[in-house]
Short mmCIF file of C-alpha atoms and ligand atoms in Angstrom, two decimals:
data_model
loop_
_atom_site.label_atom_id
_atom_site.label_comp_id
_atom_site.label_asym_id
_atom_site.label_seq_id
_atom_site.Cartn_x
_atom_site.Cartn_y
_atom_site.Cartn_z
CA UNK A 3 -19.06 -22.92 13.18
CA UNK A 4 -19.44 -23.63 9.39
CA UNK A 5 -19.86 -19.82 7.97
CA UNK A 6 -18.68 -16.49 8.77
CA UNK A 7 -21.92 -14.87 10.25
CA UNK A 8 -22.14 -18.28 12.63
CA UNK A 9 -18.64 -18.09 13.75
CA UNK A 10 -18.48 -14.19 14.46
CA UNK A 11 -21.69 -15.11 16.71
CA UNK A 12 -19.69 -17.53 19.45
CA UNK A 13 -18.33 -13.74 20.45
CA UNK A 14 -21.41 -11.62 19.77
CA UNK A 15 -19.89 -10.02 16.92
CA UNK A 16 -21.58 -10.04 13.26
CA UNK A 17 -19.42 -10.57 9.99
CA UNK A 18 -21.12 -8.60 6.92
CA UNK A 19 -20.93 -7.99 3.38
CA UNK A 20 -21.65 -4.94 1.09
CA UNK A 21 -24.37 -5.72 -1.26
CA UNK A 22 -25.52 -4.81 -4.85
CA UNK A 23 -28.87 -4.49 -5.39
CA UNK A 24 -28.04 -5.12 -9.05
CA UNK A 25 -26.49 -9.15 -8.36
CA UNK A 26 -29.68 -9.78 -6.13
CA UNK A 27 -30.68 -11.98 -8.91
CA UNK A 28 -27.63 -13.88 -9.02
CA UNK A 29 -28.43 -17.39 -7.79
CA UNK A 30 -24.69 -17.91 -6.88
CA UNK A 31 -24.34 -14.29 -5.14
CA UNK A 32 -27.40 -14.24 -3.16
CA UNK A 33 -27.13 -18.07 -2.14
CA UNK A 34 -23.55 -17.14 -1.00
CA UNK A 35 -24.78 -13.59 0.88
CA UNK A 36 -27.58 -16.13 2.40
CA UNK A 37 -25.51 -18.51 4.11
CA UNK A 38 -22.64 -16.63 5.06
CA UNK A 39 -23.17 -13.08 6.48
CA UNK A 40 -25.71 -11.50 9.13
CA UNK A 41 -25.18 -7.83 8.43
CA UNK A 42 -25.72 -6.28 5.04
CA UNK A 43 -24.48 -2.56 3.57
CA UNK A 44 -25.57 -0.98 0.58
CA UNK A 45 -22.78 -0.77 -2.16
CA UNK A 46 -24.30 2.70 -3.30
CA UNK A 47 -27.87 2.35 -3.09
CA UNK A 48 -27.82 4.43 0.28
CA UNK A 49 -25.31 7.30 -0.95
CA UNK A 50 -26.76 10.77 -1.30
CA UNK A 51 -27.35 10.53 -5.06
CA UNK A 52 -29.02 7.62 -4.97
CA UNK A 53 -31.89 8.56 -2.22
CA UNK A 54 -31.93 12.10 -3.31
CA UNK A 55 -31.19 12.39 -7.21
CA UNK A 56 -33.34 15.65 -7.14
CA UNK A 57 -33.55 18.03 -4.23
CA UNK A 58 -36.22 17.15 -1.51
CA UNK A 59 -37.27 14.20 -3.99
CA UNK A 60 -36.58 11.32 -2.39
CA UNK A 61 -35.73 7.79 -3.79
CA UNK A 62 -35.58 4.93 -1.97
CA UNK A 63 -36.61 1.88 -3.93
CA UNK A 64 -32.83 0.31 -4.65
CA UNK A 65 -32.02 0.95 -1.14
CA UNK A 66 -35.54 -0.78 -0.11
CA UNK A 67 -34.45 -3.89 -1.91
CA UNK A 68 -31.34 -4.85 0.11
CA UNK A 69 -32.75 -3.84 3.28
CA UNK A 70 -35.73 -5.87 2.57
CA UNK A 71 -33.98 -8.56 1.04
CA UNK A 72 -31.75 -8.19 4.75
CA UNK A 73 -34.77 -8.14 6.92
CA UNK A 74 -36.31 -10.68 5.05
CA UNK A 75 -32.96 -13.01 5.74
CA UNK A 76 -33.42 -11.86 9.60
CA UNK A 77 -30.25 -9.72 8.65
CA UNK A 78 -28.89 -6.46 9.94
CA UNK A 79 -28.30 -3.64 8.10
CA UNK A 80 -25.52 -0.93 8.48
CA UNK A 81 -26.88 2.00 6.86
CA UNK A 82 -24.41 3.64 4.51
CA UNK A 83 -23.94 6.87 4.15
CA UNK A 84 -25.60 10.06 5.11
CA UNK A 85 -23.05 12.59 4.27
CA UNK A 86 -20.04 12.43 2.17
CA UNK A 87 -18.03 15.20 -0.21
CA UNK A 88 -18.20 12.03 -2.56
CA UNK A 89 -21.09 10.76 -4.74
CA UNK A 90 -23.39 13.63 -4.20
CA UNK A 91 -26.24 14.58 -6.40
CA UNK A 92 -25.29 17.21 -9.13
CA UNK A 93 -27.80 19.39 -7.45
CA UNK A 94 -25.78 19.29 -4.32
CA UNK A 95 -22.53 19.72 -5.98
CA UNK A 96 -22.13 23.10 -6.70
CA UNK A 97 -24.03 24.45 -3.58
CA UNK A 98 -22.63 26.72 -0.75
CA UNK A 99 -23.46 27.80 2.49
CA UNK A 100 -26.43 27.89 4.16
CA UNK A 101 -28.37 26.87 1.25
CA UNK A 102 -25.87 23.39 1.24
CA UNK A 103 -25.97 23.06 5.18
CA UNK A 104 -29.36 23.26 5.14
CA UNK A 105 -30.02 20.48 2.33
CA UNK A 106 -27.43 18.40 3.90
CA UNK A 107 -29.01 18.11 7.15
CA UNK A 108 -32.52 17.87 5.14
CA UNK A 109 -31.12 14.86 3.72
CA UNK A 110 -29.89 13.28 6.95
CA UNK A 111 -33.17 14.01 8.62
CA UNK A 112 -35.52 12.72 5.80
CA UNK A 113 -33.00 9.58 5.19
CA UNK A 114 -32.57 8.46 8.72
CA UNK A 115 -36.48 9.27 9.22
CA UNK A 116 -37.24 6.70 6.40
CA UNK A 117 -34.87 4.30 7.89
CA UNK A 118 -36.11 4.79 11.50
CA UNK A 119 -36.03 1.04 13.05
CA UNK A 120 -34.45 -0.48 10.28
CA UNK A 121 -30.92 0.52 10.63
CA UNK A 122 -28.28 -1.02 13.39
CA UNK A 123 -25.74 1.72 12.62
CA UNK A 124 -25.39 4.91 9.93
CA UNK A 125 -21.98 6.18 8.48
CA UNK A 126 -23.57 9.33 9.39
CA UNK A 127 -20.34 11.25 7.80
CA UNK A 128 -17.86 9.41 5.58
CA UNK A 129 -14.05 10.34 4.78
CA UNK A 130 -14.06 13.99 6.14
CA UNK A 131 -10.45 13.94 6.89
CA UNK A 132 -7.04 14.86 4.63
CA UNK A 133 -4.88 12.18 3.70
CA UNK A 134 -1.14 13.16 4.24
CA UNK A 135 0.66 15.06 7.44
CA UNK A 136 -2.44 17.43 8.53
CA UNK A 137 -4.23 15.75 10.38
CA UNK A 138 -7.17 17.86 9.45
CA UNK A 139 -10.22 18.10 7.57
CA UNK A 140 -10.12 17.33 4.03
CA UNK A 141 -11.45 20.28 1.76
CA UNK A 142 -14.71 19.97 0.43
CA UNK A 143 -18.16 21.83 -0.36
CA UNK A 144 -19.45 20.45 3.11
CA UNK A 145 -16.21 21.67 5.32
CA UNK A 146 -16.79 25.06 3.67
CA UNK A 147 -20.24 25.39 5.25
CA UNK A 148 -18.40 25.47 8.41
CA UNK A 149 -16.20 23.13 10.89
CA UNK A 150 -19.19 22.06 13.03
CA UNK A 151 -21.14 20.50 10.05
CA UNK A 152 -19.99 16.76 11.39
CA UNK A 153 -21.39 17.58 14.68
CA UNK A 154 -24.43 19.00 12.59
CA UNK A 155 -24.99 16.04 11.10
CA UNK A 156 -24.81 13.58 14.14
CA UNK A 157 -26.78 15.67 15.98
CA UNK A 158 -29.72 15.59 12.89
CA UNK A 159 -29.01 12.08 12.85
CA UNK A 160 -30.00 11.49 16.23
CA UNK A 161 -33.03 13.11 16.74
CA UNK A 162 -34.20 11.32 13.68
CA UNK A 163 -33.70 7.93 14.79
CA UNK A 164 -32.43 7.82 18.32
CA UNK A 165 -32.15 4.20 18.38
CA UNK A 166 -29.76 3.50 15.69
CA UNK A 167 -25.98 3.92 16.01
CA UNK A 168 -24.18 6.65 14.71
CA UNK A 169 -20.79 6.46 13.14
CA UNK A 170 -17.99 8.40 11.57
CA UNK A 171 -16.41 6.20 8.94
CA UNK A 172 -13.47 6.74 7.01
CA UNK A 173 -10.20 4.97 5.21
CA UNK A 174 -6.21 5.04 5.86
CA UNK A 175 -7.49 5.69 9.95
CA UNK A 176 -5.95 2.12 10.22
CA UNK A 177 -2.25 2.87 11.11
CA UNK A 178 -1.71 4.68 14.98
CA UNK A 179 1.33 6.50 13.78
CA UNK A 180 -0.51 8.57 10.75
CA UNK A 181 -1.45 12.09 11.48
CA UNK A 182 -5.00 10.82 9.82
CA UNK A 183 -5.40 8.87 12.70
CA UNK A 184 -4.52 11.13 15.46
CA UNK A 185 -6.90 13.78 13.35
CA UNK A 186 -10.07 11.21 13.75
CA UNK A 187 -9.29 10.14 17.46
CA UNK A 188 -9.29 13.80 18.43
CA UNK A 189 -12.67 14.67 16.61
CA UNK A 190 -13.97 11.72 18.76
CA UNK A 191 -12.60 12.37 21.74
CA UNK A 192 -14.03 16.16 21.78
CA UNK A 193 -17.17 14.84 20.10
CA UNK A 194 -17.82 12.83 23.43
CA UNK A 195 -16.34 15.71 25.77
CA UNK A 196 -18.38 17.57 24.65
CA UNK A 197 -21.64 15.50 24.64
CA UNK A 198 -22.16 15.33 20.89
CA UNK A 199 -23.66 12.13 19.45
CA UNK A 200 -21.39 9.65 18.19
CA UNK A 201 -21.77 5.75 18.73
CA UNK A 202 -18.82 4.14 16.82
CA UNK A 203 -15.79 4.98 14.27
CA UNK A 204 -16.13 2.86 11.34
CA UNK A 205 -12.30 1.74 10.10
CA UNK A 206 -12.82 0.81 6.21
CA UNK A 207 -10.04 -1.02 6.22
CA UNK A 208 -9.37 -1.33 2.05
CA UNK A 209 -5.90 -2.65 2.15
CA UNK A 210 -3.25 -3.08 -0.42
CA UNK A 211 0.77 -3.52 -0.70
CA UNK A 212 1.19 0.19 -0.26
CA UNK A 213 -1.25 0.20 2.36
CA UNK A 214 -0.83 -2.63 4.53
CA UNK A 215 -2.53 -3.93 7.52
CA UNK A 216 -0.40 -2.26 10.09
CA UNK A 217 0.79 -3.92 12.81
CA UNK A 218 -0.28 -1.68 15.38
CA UNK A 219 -3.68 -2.26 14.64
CA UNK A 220 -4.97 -3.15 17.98
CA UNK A 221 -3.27 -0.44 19.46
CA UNK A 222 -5.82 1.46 16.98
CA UNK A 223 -8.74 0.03 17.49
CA UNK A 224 -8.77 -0.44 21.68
CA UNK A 225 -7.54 2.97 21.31
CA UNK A 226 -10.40 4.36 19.74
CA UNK A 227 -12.87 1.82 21.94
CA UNK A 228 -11.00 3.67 25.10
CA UNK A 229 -13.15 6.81 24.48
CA UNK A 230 -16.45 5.09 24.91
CA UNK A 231 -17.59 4.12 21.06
CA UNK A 232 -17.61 1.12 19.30
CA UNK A 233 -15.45 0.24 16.35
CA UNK A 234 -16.52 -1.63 13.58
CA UNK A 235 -14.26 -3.02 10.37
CA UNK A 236 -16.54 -1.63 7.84
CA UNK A 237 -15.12 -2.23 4.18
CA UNK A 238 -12.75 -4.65 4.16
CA UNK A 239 -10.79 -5.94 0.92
CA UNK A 240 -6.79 -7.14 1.04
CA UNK A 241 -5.12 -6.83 -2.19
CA UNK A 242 -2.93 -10.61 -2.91
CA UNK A 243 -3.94 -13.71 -2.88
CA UNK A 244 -2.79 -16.99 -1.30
CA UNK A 245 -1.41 -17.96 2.24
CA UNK A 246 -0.18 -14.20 1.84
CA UNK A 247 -3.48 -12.83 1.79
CA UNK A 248 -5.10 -15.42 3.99
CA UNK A 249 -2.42 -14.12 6.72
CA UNK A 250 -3.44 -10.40 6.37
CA UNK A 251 -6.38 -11.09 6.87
CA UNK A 252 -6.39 -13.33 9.69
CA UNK A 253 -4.38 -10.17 11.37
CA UNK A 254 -7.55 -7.85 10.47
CA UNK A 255 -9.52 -10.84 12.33
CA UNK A 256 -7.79 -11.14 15.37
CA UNK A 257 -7.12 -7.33 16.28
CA UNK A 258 -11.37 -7.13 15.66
CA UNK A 259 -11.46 -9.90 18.36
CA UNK A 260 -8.96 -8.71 20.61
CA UNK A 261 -10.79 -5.58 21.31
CA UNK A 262 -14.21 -5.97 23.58
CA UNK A 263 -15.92 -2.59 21.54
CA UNK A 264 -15.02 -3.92 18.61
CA UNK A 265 -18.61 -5.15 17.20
CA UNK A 266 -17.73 -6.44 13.51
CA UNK A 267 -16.51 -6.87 10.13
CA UNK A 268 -17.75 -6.14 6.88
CA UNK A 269 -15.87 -7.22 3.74
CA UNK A 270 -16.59 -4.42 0.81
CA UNK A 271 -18.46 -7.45 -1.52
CA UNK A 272 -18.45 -10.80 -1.87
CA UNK A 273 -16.96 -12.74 -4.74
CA UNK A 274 -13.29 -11.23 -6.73
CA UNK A 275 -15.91 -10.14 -9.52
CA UNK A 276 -17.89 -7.95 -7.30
CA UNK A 277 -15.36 -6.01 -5.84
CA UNK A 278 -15.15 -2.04 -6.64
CA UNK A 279 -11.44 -2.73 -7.28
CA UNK A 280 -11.03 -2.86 -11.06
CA UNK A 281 -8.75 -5.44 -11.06
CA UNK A 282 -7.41 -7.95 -8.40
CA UNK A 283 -8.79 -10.50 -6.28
CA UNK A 284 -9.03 -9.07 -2.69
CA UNK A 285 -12.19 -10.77 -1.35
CA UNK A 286 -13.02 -14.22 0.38
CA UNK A 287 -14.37 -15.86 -2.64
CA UNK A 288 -13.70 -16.24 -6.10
CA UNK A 289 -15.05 -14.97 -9.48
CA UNK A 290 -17.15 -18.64 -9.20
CA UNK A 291 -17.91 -18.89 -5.51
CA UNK A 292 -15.87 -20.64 -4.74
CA UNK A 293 -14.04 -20.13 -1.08
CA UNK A 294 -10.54 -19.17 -0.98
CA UNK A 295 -7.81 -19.38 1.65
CA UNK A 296 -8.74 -15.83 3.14
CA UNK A 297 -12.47 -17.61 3.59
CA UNK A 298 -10.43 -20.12 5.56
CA UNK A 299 -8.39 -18.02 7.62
CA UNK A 300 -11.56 -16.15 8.47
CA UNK A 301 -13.59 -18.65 9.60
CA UNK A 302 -10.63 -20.29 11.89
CA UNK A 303 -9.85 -17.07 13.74
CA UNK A 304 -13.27 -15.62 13.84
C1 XIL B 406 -17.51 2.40 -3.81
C2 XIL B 406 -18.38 1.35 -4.49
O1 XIL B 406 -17.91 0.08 -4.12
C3 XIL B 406 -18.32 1.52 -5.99
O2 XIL B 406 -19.27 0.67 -6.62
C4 XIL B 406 -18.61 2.97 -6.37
O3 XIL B 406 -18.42 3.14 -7.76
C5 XIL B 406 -17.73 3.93 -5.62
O4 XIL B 406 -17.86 3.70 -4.22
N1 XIL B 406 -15.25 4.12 0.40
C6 XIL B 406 -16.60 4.06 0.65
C7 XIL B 406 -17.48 3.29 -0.27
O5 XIL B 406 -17.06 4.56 1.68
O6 XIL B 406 -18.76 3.86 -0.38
C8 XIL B 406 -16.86 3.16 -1.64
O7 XIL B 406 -17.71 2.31 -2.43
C9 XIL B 406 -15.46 2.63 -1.54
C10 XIL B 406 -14.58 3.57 -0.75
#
């Protein structure tokens, strides 16, 4: 196979990209989103400010153009993301209680409604765990409503668009020693004991020297798949460059392939330039398009 969305197809996987609505008139950028990837997410054009800037106004015109611009390309899209303590509307931020449980699952239901059809899989609830030792939630204006506003959430999800997947997502889940980890697998596991709606655990995957790709990634990943979801790669960037970088992320690659449930991989942008990282160059391409080694080492273990 000659791109990444080709090769990831010999195993029925897809290989994605996050998109900008912004760079879709970037000749360079959209040829290169064109040829190489088959599943698109929305950089922020999805988040909670953006389709709800006022409450119960909804706004869905920057999010219509990369889905369209997807479905146009006979692209999927991974829908991105219904509930998060970050990037909320400053109508939402200050709320409490009731009053913020209820907009937050008014938002999930009108959101996934909208979406209904177009969507392969939602972050339904992004990065709702504590870094560190805990292993437990991370505080926020959402926890506060309560401890069952995930499950809230996926359930809303659901019954507004039964046909899409739902999926926690979150970052540093990656390692099988960290009490993060061990936090998310347990949410999942009684999430399925207990009959609550949950598809797949999205693994971000936004790696750097003091964050590696740990070793025991597999172990992660078929662990997670053991409970009956799917896992997904779903923001992936490697800080480095060279053979260095091309190696990490051939590692990312081949624990993904290793692992039946494990559907894709999604790298968080496409050239150096467009990455959310101020500085550094942890993508496949370069700031000209141009492919780099981690494009090669990609493609040949894909
Ligand atoms: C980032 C975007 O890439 C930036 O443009 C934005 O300023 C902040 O958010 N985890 C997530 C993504 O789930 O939504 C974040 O995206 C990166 C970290």
């Amino acid at each position: 196979a000659s791109t990444l969305a080709a090769a990831a197809q010999q195993s029925g996987r897809y290989f994605g990209t996050a998109v900008a609505a912004n760079k879709l008139g970037d000749s360079t950028y959209v040829g290169i989103l064109n040829r190489e990837f088959d599943m698109v997410t929305a950089e922020n054009e999805m988040k909670m400010d953006a389709t709800e800037p006022n409450q119960n106004q909804f706004s869905f015109s920057n999010g219509d153009r990369i889905v369209n611009h997807a479905r146009n390309q006979g692209k999927r899209v991974r829908g991105h993301a219904l509930a998060w303590h970050s990037q909320q509307p400053g109508w939402m931020q200050n709320m409490s209680g009731t009053a913020l449980r209820n907009a937050m699952l008014n938002h999930v239901t009108q959101v996934a409604t909208y979406y209904k059809g177009k969507i392969y899989a939602w972050d339904v609830v992004n990065e709702a765990y504590a870094d560190g030792s805990s292993g437990g939630r991370r505080d926020s204006n959402l926890q506060r409503t309560g401890n069952d506003w995930i499950e809230a959430a996926f359930r809303a999800a659901r019954a507004a668009d039964p046909n899409a997947k739902l999926c926690y997502n979150d970052y540093n889940t990656d390692n099988w020693s960290h009490a993060k980890t061990q936090g998310v697998y347990r949410m999942v596991q009684d999430f399925k004991s207990r009959g609550v709606p949950i598809d797949c655990v999205g693994f971000q995957a936004h790696f750097n020297s003091g964050n590696p790709v740990p070793s025991n990634y597999h172990t992660t990943l078929q662990n997670f798949a053991a409970l009956g979801v799917d896992v997904q790669i779903t923001e992936l960037d490697i800080e480095g460059s060279g053979s260095s970088q091309a190696q990490q992320y051939q590692g990312v690659v081949q624990a993904c392939l290793a692992v039946a449930r494990c559907t894709g991989i999604t790298v968080w942008g496409i050239r150096d330039s467009d990455s959310w990282r101020s500085s550094g160059t942890p993508l496949l391409f370069d700031g000209s398009g141009n492919k780099k080694a981690a494009y090669t080492s990609v493609l040949n273990a894909l």
